[in-house]
PDB file of C-alpha atoms in Angstrom:
ATOM      1  CA  UNK A  10      71.415 -71.725  -1.459  1.00 62.00           C
ATOM      2  CA  UNK A  11      68.525 -69.501  -1.299  1.00 63.00           C
ATOM      3  CA  UNK A  12      67.405 -70.538  -4.833  1.00 67.00           C
ATOM      4  CA  UNK A  13      65.977 -73.949  -3.311  1.00 63.00           C
ATOM      5  CA  UNK A  14      63.313 -72.076  -1.402  1.00 68.00           C
ATOM      6  CA  UNK A  15      62.921 -68.746  -3.173  1.00 72.00           C
ATOM      7  CA  UNK A  16      63.827 -69.533  -6.846  1.00 74.00           C
ATOM      8  CA  UNK A  17      66.780 -68.316  -8.964  1.00 74.00           C
ATOM      9  CA  UNK A  18      65.033 -64.993  -9.923  1.00 82.00           C
ATOM     10  CA  UNK A  19      64.320 -63.983  -6.411  1.00 84.00           C
ATOM     11  CA  UNK A  20      66.024 -61.118  -4.468  1.00 86.00           C
ATOM     12  CA  UNK A  21      67.285 -63.641  -1.982  1.00 82.00           C
ATOM     13  CA  UNK A  22      69.295 -65.214  -4.811  1.00 82.00           C
ATOM     14  CA  UNK A  23      70.346 -62.554  -7.255  1.00 87.00           C
ATOM     15  CA  UNK A  24      71.480 -59.970  -4.458  1.00 90.00           C
ATOM     16  CA  UNK A  25      74.188 -62.346  -2.971  1.00 88.00           C
ATOM     17  CA  UNK A  26      75.275 -63.426  -6.542  1.00 88.00           C
ATOM     18  CA  UNK A  27      75.488 -59.680  -7.594  1.00 94.00           C
ATOM     19  CA  UNK A  28      77.556 -58.865  -4.334  1.00 95.00           C
ATOM     20  CA  UNK A  29      79.882 -61.781  -4.975  1.00 92.00           C
ATOM     21  CA  UNK A  30      80.535 -60.634  -8.562  1.00 95.00           C
ATOM     22  CA  UNK A  31      81.393 -57.043  -6.881  1.00 97.00           C
ATOM     23  CA  UNK A  32      83.569 -58.337  -4.428  1.00 96.00           C
ATOM     24  CA  UNK A  33      85.455 -60.657  -6.996  1.00 92.00           C
ATOM     25  CA  UNK A  34      86.151 -57.807  -9.174  1.00 95.00           C
ATOM     26  CA  UNK A  35      87.427 -55.626  -6.201  1.00 96.00           C
ATOM     27  CA  UNK A  36      89.559 -58.390  -5.175  1.00 92.00           C
ATOM     28  CA  UNK A  37      90.947 -58.940  -8.578  1.00 91.00           C
ATOM     29  CA  UNK A  38      91.547 -55.248  -8.804  1.00 93.00           C
ATOM     30  CA  UNK A  39      93.443 -55.221  -5.555  1.00 93.00           C
ATOM     31  CA  UNK A  40      95.417 -58.349  -6.355  1.00 88.00           C
ATOM     32  CA  UNK A  41      96.647 -56.785  -9.611  1.00 88.00           C
ATOM     33  CA  UNK A  42      97.704 -53.466  -7.924  1.00 90.00           C
ATOM     34  CA  UNK A  43      99.644 -54.819  -5.021  1.00 89.00           C
ATOM     35  CA  UNK A  44     103.262 -55.943  -5.140  1.00 86.00           C
ATOM     36  CA  UNK A  45     102.807 -59.034  -3.157  1.00 83.00           C
ATOM     37  CA  UNK A  46      99.345 -60.500  -3.937  1.00 82.00           C
ATOM     38  CA  UNK A  47      97.703 -63.330  -2.164  1.00 79.00           C
ATOM     39  CA  UNK A  48      96.902 -64.783  -5.529  1.00 79.00           C
ATOM     40  CA  UNK A  49      98.871 -63.684  -8.494  1.00 79.00           C
ATOM     41  CA  UNK A  50      96.097 -63.530 -11.349  1.00 82.00           C
ATOM     42  CA  UNK A  51      98.591 -63.993 -13.981  1.00 82.00           C
ATOM     43  CA  UNK A  52      98.780 -67.580 -12.969  1.00 82.00           C
ATOM     44  CA  UNK A  53      95.521 -67.880 -14.789  1.00 82.00           C
ATOM     45  CA  UNK A  54      97.124 -67.211 -18.029  1.00 83.00           C
ATOM     46  CA  UNK A  55      99.231 -70.378 -17.618  1.00 85.00           C
ATOM     47  CA  UNK A  56      97.443 -73.420 -18.957  1.00 88.00           C
ATOM     48  CA  UNK A  57      98.667 -75.987 -16.657  1.00 89.00           C
ATOM     49  CA  UNK A  58      97.628 -73.956 -13.619  1.00 90.00           C
ATOM     50  CA  UNK A  59      94.237 -73.269 -15.166  1.00 91.00           C
ATOM     51  CA  UNK A  60      93.574 -76.768 -16.012  1.00 93.00           C
ATOM     52  CA  UNK A  61      94.623 -78.004 -12.600  1.00 92.00           C
ATOM     53  CA  UNK A  62      92.264 -75.339 -10.950  1.00 93.00           C
ATOM     54  CA  UNK A  63      89.390 -76.524 -13.166  1.00 95.00           C
ATOM     55  CA  UNK A  64      89.980 -80.245 -12.272  1.00 96.00           C
ATOM     56  CA  UNK A  65      90.209 -79.370  -8.623  1.00 96.00           C
ATOM     57  CA  UNK A  66      86.969 -77.294  -8.713  1.00 96.00           C
ATOM     58  CA  UNK A  67      84.928 -79.783 -10.589  1.00 96.00           C
ATOM     59  CA  UNK A  68      86.299 -82.798  -8.691  1.00 96.00           C
ATOM     60  CA  UNK A  69      85.857 -81.428  -5.243  1.00 96.00           C
ATOM     61  CA  UNK A  70      82.295 -80.097  -6.059  1.00 96.00           C
ATOM     62  CA  UNK A  71      81.211 -83.621  -7.267  1.00 97.00           C
ATOM     63  CA  UNK A  72      82.704 -85.484  -4.546  1.00 96.00           C
ATOM     64  CA  UNK A  73      81.289 -83.072  -1.765  1.00 95.00           C
ATOM     65  CA  UNK A  74      78.087 -83.181  -3.617  1.00 95.00           C
ATOM     66  CA  UNK A  75      78.020 -86.978  -3.502  1.00 95.00           C
ATOM     67  CA  UNK A  76      78.606 -87.030   0.053  1.00 94.00           C
ATOM     68  CA  UNK A  77      75.931 -84.379   0.888  1.00 93.00           C
ATOM     69  CA  UNK A  78      73.258 -86.012  -1.176  1.00 93.00           C
ATOM     70  CA  UNK A  79      74.010 -89.609   0.136  1.00 92.00           C
ATOM     71  CA  UNK A  80      74.136 -88.477   3.594  1.00 93.00           C
ATOM     72  CA  UNK A  81      70.645 -86.524   3.529  1.00 91.00           C
ATOM     73  CA  UNK A  82      69.237 -89.315   1.199  1.00 91.00           C
ATOM     74  CA  UNK A  83      70.235 -92.021   3.826  1.00 92.00           C
ATOM     75  CA  UNK A  84      69.220 -90.477   6.980  1.00 91.00           C
ATOM     76  CA  UNK A  85      66.233 -88.401   5.625  1.00 86.00           C
ATOM     77  CA  UNK A  86      64.558 -90.485   3.298  1.00 86.00           C
ATOM     78  CA  UNK A  87      65.832 -94.055   4.243  1.00 88.00           C
ATOM     79  CA  UNK A  88      65.894 -93.566   8.148  1.00 88.00           C
ATOM     80  CA  UNK A  89      69.397 -94.465   8.587  1.00 91.00           C
ATOM     81  CA  UNK A  90      71.269 -93.280  11.542  1.00 92.00           C
ATOM     82  CA  UNK A  91      74.473 -91.294  11.439  1.00 92.00           C
ATOM     83  CA  UNK A  92      76.791 -94.193  12.482  1.00 94.00           C
ATOM     84  CA  UNK A  93      75.352 -96.463   9.786  1.00 92.00           C
ATOM     85  CA  UNK A  94      75.300 -93.820   7.094  1.00 92.00           C
ATOM     86  CA  UNK A  95      79.101 -93.039   8.030  1.00 92.00           C
ATOM     87  CA  UNK A  96      79.975 -96.672   7.693  1.00 92.00           C
ATOM     88  CA  UNK A  97      78.456 -96.895   4.374  1.00 91.00           C
ATOM     89  CA  UNK A  98      80.751 -93.896   3.242  1.00 92.00           C
ATOM     90  CA  UNK A  99      83.830 -96.201   4.204  1.00 94.00           C
ATOM     91  CA  UNK A 100      83.884 -97.806   0.673  1.00 94.00           C
ATOM     92  CA  UNK A 101      83.950 -94.514  -1.115  1.00 93.00           C
ATOM     93  CA  UNK A 102      86.691 -93.134   1.062  1.00 94.00           C
ATOM     94  CA  UNK A 103      88.963 -96.364   0.263  1.00 96.00           C
ATOM     95  CA  UNK A 104      87.847 -96.007  -3.436  1.00 96.00           C
ATOM     96  CA  UNK A 105      88.906 -92.370  -3.542  1.00 96.00           C
ATOM     97  CA  UNK A 106      92.299 -93.341  -2.138  1.00 95.00           C
ATOM     98  CA  UNK A 107      92.661 -96.280  -4.594  1.00 96.00           C
ATOM     99  CA  UNK A 108      91.977 -93.959  -7.419  1.00 96.00           C
ATOM    100  CA  UNK A 109      94.532 -91.435  -6.403  1.00 95.00           C
ATOM    101  CA  UNK A 110      97.180 -94.113  -5.848  1.00 95.00           C
ATOM    102  CA  UNK A 111      96.517 -95.444  -9.292  1.00 95.00           C
ATOM    103  CA  UNK A 112      96.453 -92.110 -10.876  1.00 94.00           C
ATOM    104  CA  UNK A 113      99.849 -91.304  -9.191  1.00 91.00           C
ATOM    105  CA  UNK A 114     101.479 -94.042 -11.334  1.00 91.00           C
ATOM    106  CA  UNK A 115      99.624 -93.674 -14.574  1.00 92.00           C
ATOM    107  CA  UNK A 116     100.005 -89.700 -14.946  1.00 90.00           C
ATOM    108  CA  UNK A 117     103.769 -89.940 -15.334  1.00 85.00           C
ATOM    109  CA  UNK A 118     103.353 -92.753 -17.853  1.00 89.00           C
ATOM    110  CA  UNK A 119     100.267 -91.673 -20.018  1.00 90.00           C
ATOM    111  CA  UNK A 120     100.131 -88.058 -19.339  1.00 89.00           C
ATOM    112  CA  UNK A 121      97.594 -85.865 -17.174  1.00 91.00           C
ATOM    113  CA  UNK A 122      94.947 -85.617 -20.058  1.00 93.00           C
ATOM    114  CA  UNK A 123      94.525 -89.135 -20.435  1.00 94.00           C
ATOM    115  CA  UNK A 124      93.999 -89.619 -16.762  1.00 95.00           C
ATOM    116  CA  UNK A 125      91.900 -86.774 -16.192  1.00 95.00           C
ATOM    117  CA  UNK A 126      89.625 -87.685 -19.053  1.00 96.00           C
ATOM    118  CA  UNK A 127      89.299 -91.293 -17.843  1.00 96.00           C
ATOM    119  CA  UNK A 128      88.736 -90.188 -14.278  1.00 97.00           C
ATOM    120  CA  UNK A 129      85.851 -87.905 -14.959  1.00 97.00           C
ATOM    121  CA  UNK A 130      84.296 -90.672 -17.423  1.00 97.00           C
ATOM    122  CA  UNK A 131      84.416 -93.221 -14.577  1.00 97.00           C
ATOM    123  CA  UNK A 132      82.953 -90.687 -12.189  1.00 97.00           C
ATOM    124  CA  UNK A 133      80.017 -89.923 -14.702  1.00 96.00           C
ATOM    125  CA  UNK A 134      79.560 -93.659 -15.143  1.00 96.00           C
ATOM    126  CA  UNK A 135      79.485 -94.366 -11.461  1.00 95.00           C
ATOM    127  CA  UNK A 136      76.820 -91.453 -11.138  1.00 94.00           C
ATOM    128  CA  UNK A 137      74.311 -93.490 -13.442  1.00 94.00           C
ATOM    129  CA  UNK A 138      73.153 -95.765 -10.858  1.00 92.00           C
ATOM    130  CA  UNK A 139      72.544 -92.861  -8.424  1.00 92.00           C
ATOM    131  CA  UNK A 140      70.262 -91.417 -11.034  1.00 92.00           C
ATOM    132  CA  UNK A 141      67.828 -94.305 -10.370  1.00 90.00           C
ATOM    133  CA  UNK A 142      67.520 -94.421  -6.623  1.00 87.00           C
ATOM    134  CA  UNK A 143      64.263 -94.841  -5.011  1.00 85.00           C
ATOM    135  CA  UNK A 144      62.617 -94.587  -1.692  1.00 80.00           C
ATOM    136  CA  UNK A 145      62.165 -98.510  -1.492  1.00 81.00           C
ATOM    137  CA  UNK A 146      65.267 -99.992  -3.586  1.00 76.00           C
ATOM    138  CA  UNK A 147      68.266-101.563  -1.933  1.00 78.00           C
ATOM    139  CA  UNK A 148      71.000 -99.286  -0.909  1.00 84.00           C
ATOM    140  CA  UNK A 149      73.908-101.887  -0.784  1.00 85.00           C
ATOM    141  CA  UNK A 150      72.908-102.523  -4.419  1.00 82.00           C
ATOM    142  CA  UNK A 151      72.177 -99.257  -5.583  1.00 80.00           C
ATOM    143  CA  UNK A 152      73.987 -96.392  -3.992  1.00 88.00           C
ATOM    144  CA  UNK A 153      77.084 -98.011  -2.560  1.00 91.00           C
ATOM    145  CA  UNK A 154      78.575 -99.382  -6.009  1.00 92.00           C
ATOM    146  CA  UNK A 155      77.784 -96.316  -7.843  1.00 93.00           C
ATOM    147  CA  UNK A 156      79.138 -94.073  -5.129  1.00 94.00           C
ATOM    148  CA  UNK A 157      82.405 -96.129  -4.913  1.00 95.00           C
ATOM    149  CA  UNK A 158      82.923 -96.067  -8.582  1.00 96.00           C
ATOM    150  CA  UNK A 159      82.383 -92.365  -8.788  1.00 96.00           C
ATOM    151  CA  UNK A 160      84.725 -91.751  -6.143  1.00 96.00           C
ATOM    152  CA  UNK A 161      87.435 -93.905  -7.660  1.00 97.00           C
ATOM    153  CA  UNK A 162      87.221 -91.897 -10.782  1.00 97.00           C
ATOM    154  CA  UNK A 163      87.259 -88.658  -8.762  1.00 96.00           C
ATOM    155  CA  UNK A 164      90.315 -89.707  -6.560  1.00 96.00           C
ATOM    156  CA  UNK A 165      92.346 -89.990  -9.906  1.00 96.00           C
ATOM    157  CA  UNK A 166      91.086 -86.479 -10.900  1.00 96.00           C
ATOM    158  CA  UNK A 167      92.590 -85.097  -7.726  1.00 95.00           C
ATOM    159  CA  UNK A 168      96.186 -86.277  -8.293  1.00 93.00           C
ATOM    160  CA  UNK A 169      95.942 -85.119 -11.869  1.00 93.00           C
ATOM    161  CA  UNK A 170      94.866 -81.771 -10.876  1.00 93.00           C
ATOM    162  CA  UNK A 171      97.821 -81.154  -8.528  1.00 91.00           C
ATOM    163  CA  UNK A 172     100.452 -82.821 -10.726  1.00 91.00           C
ATOM    164  CA  UNK A 173      99.238 -81.061 -13.847  1.00 89.00           C
ATOM    165  CA  UNK A 174      99.286 -77.565 -12.005  1.00 87.00           C
ATOM    166  CA  UNK A 175     102.600 -77.995 -10.428  1.00 86.00           C
ATOM    167  CA  UNK A 176     104.527 -80.443 -12.497  1.00 81.00           C
ATOM    168  CA  UNK A 177     104.307 -78.138 -15.564  1.00 74.00           C
ATOM    169  CA  UNK A 178     105.486 -74.759 -13.828  1.00 78.00           C
ATOM    170  CA  UNK A 179     108.826 -73.616 -12.760  1.00 79.00           C
ATOM    171  CA  UNK A 180     109.848 -74.531  -9.348  1.00 81.00           C
ATOM    172  CA  UNK A 181     109.780 -70.982  -8.050  1.00 80.00           C
ATOM    173  CA  UNK A 182     106.002 -70.725  -9.082  1.00 79.00           C
ATOM    174  CA  UNK A 183     104.996 -73.916  -7.348  1.00 82.00           C
ATOM    175  CA  UNK A 184     103.843 -71.945  -4.194  1.00 83.00           C
ATOM    176  CA  UNK A 185     101.397 -69.672  -6.034  1.00 83.00           C
ATOM    177  CA  UNK A 186     100.119 -72.618  -8.125  1.00 85.00           C
ATOM    178  CA  UNK A 187      99.414 -74.607  -4.915  1.00 86.00           C
ATOM    179  CA  UNK A 188      97.562 -71.632  -3.534  1.00 85.00           C
ATOM    180  CA  UNK A 189      95.372 -71.221  -6.668  1.00 86.00           C
ATOM    181  CA  UNK A 190      94.569 -74.803  -6.819  1.00 89.00           C
ATOM    182  CA  UNK A 191      93.777 -74.998  -3.088  1.00 89.00           C
ATOM    183  CA  UNK A 192      91.680 -72.119  -3.323  1.00 88.00           C
ATOM    184  CA  UNK A 193      89.667 -73.966  -6.099  1.00 92.00           C
ATOM    185  CA  UNK A 194      89.451 -76.969  -3.924  1.00 93.00           C
ATOM    186  CA  UNK A 195      87.558 -74.790  -1.104  1.00 91.00           C
ATOM    187  CA  UNK A 196      85.291 -73.104  -3.652  1.00 91.00           C
ATOM    188  CA  UNK A 197      84.380 -76.299  -5.351  1.00 93.00           C
ATOM    189  CA  UNK A 198      82.928 -77.717  -2.248  1.00 91.00           C
ATOM    190  CA  UNK A 199      80.778 -74.714  -1.629  1.00 89.00           C
ATOM    191  CA  UNK A 200      79.639 -74.616  -5.144  1.00 90.00           C
ATOM    192  CA  UNK A 201      78.806 -78.464  -5.132  1.00 92.00           C
ATOM    193  CA  UNK A 202      76.628 -78.447  -2.105  1.00 90.00           C
ATOM    194  CA  UNK A 203      74.906 -75.114  -3.256  1.00 87.00           C
ATOM    195  CA  UNK A 204      73.945 -76.493  -6.711  1.00 90.00           C
ATOM    196  CA  UNK A 205      72.844 -80.038  -5.678  1.00 91.00           C
ATOM    197  CA  UNK A 206      70.791 -78.844  -2.576  1.00 88.00           C
ATOM    198  CA  UNK A 207      68.963 -76.447  -4.775  1.00 86.00           C
ATOM    199  CA  UNK A 208      68.255 -79.192  -7.301  1.00 88.00           C
ATOM    200  CA  UNK A 209      67.192 -81.719  -4.698  1.00 88.00           C
ATOM    201  CA  UNK A 210      65.276 -79.277  -2.544  1.00 83.00           C
ATOM    202  CA  UNK A 211      61.960 -80.584  -3.620  1.00 70.00           C
ATOM    203  CA  UNK A 212      62.684 -84.243  -2.756  1.00 71.00           C
ATOM    204  CA  UNK A 213      64.394 -83.170   0.736  1.00 74.00           C
ATOM    205  CA  UNK A 214      61.029 -81.354   1.727  1.00 73.00           C
ATOM    206  CA  UNK A 215      58.618 -83.920   0.265  1.00 71.00           C
ATOM    207  CA  UNK A 216      60.605 -87.094   1.302  1.00 69.00           C
ATOM    208  CA  UNK A 217      60.563 -88.171  -2.207  1.00 78.00           C
ATOM    209  CA  UNK A 218      63.493 -89.570  -4.083  1.00 85.00           C
ATOM    210  CA  UNK A 219      62.786 -87.584  -7.242  1.00 85.00           C
ATOM    211  CA  UNK A 220      64.767 -84.552  -5.951  1.00 88.00           C
ATOM    212  CA  UNK A 221      67.679 -86.726  -5.382  1.00 91.00           C
ATOM    213  CA  UNK A 222      67.774 -88.551  -8.581  1.00 91.00           C
ATOM    214  CA  UNK A 223      67.568 -85.016 -10.333  1.00 92.00           C
ATOM    215  CA  UNK A 224      70.619 -83.771  -8.512  1.00 93.00           C
ATOM    216  CA  UNK A 225      72.683 -87.060  -9.122  1.00 94.00           C
ATOM    217  CA  UNK A 226      71.558 -86.608 -12.952  1.00 95.00           C
ATOM    218  CA  UNK A 227      73.088 -82.979 -12.658  1.00 95.00           C
ATOM    219  CA  UNK A 228      76.189 -84.759 -11.279  1.00 96.00           C
ATOM    220  CA  UNK A 229      76.581 -87.239 -14.051  1.00 96.00           C
ATOM    221  CA  UNK A 230      76.073 -84.588 -16.767  1.00 96.00           C
ATOM    222  CA  UNK A 231      78.729 -82.400 -14.900  1.00 96.00           C
ATOM    223  CA  UNK A 232      81.197 -85.312 -14.890  1.00 96.00           C
ATOM    224  CA  UNK A 233      80.587 -85.991 -18.551  1.00 96.00           C
ATOM    225  CA  UNK A 234      81.093 -82.349 -19.363  1.00 96.00           C
ATOM    226  CA  UNK A 235      84.096 -81.975 -17.338  1.00 96.00           C
ATOM    227  CA  UNK A 236      85.593 -85.040 -19.118  1.00 96.00           C
ATOM    228  CA  UNK A 237      84.989 -83.308 -22.435  1.00 96.00           C
ATOM    229  CA  UNK A 238      86.495 -80.100 -21.065  1.00 96.00           C
ATOM    230  CA  UNK A 239      89.488 -81.843 -19.887  1.00 95.00           C
ATOM    231  CA  UNK A 240      90.389 -83.488 -23.202  1.00 94.00           C
ATOM    232  CA  UNK A 241      90.854 -79.902 -24.678  1.00 94.00           C
ATOM    233  CA  UNK A 242      91.947 -78.020 -21.621  1.00 93.00           C
ATOM    234  CA  UNK A 243      94.654 -80.162 -19.864  1.00 92.00           C
ATOM    235  CA  UNK A 244      97.994 -80.027 -21.616  1.00 89.00           C
ATOM    236  CA  UNK A 245      99.438 -82.724 -23.627  1.00 84.00           C
ATOM    237  CA  UNK A 246     102.655 -84.462 -22.212  1.00 76.00           C
ATOM    238  CA  UNK A 247     103.593 -85.995 -18.969  1.00 74.00           C
ATOM    239  CA  UNK A 248     103.972 -83.653 -15.958  1.00 71.00           C
ATOM    240  CA  UNK A 249     106.959 -84.030 -13.674  1.00 64.00           C
ATOM    241  CA  UNK A 250     105.735 -85.723 -10.462  1.00 57.00           C
ATOM    242  CA  UNK A 251     108.957 -85.915  -8.564  1.00 50.00           C
ATOM    243  CA  UNK A 252     109.313 -83.329  -5.776  1.00 46.00           C
ATOM    244  CA  UNK A 253     105.695 -81.897  -6.499  1.00 47.00           C
ATOM    245  CA  UNK A 254     104.525 -80.310  -2.928  1.00 44.00           C
ATOM    246  CA  UNK A 255     101.538 -82.006  -1.267  1.00 46.00           C
ATOM    247  CA  UNK A 256      98.092 -80.436  -2.094  1.00 47.00           C
ATOM    248  CA  UNK A 257      95.217 -81.084   0.265  1.00 49.00           C
TER     249      UNK A 257
END
């Protein structure tokens, strides 16, 4: 997050990144040595779990980034109050639920790969109108439709992430797989806010829309790249959706 003010080459940015790399390496060493690890790293050798973790990471990063950028854009640049801003997010919340509901029906019929690719593609398409926001344009015709469409696609990806990770592993591995996916859910939110806040920092400080459109462009490209990655990473076949534990 310091990169927005100090730059990516500044000590305030590089030192925390280096420290995190050391801590992650230490965590991996401890987890491999203990008999009862919090996170069994061997799960990452399982393609369904790796695919589910990737989808959860990217989908959460994008959705939290949209909410963060949308909130700051509406309140800081357009002068909306907190209540009005929150009400504008309701269609996106409904769209997320509808996307998840549709995906829960489709994933058992067409397979997780098709749903994941389609969901990410829809999220990317929904991001396109957001890359053209301005300080004067209509919010209801500009931000709201794109936000709702992108959220609909990401809702489908969330379901695909959990069903892929948990529906293609043995029942006794479901708890560990669920822990891995949930961990990447939390990490994704942090990464999403950190990246888009860095990209949009100039616009936030100056009160212009340029930083926000740049950040939404990054989101659109990330969604498109994730769709391409999902086409390769997500296993073929239809995961077993019955009896899959709920993942937040």
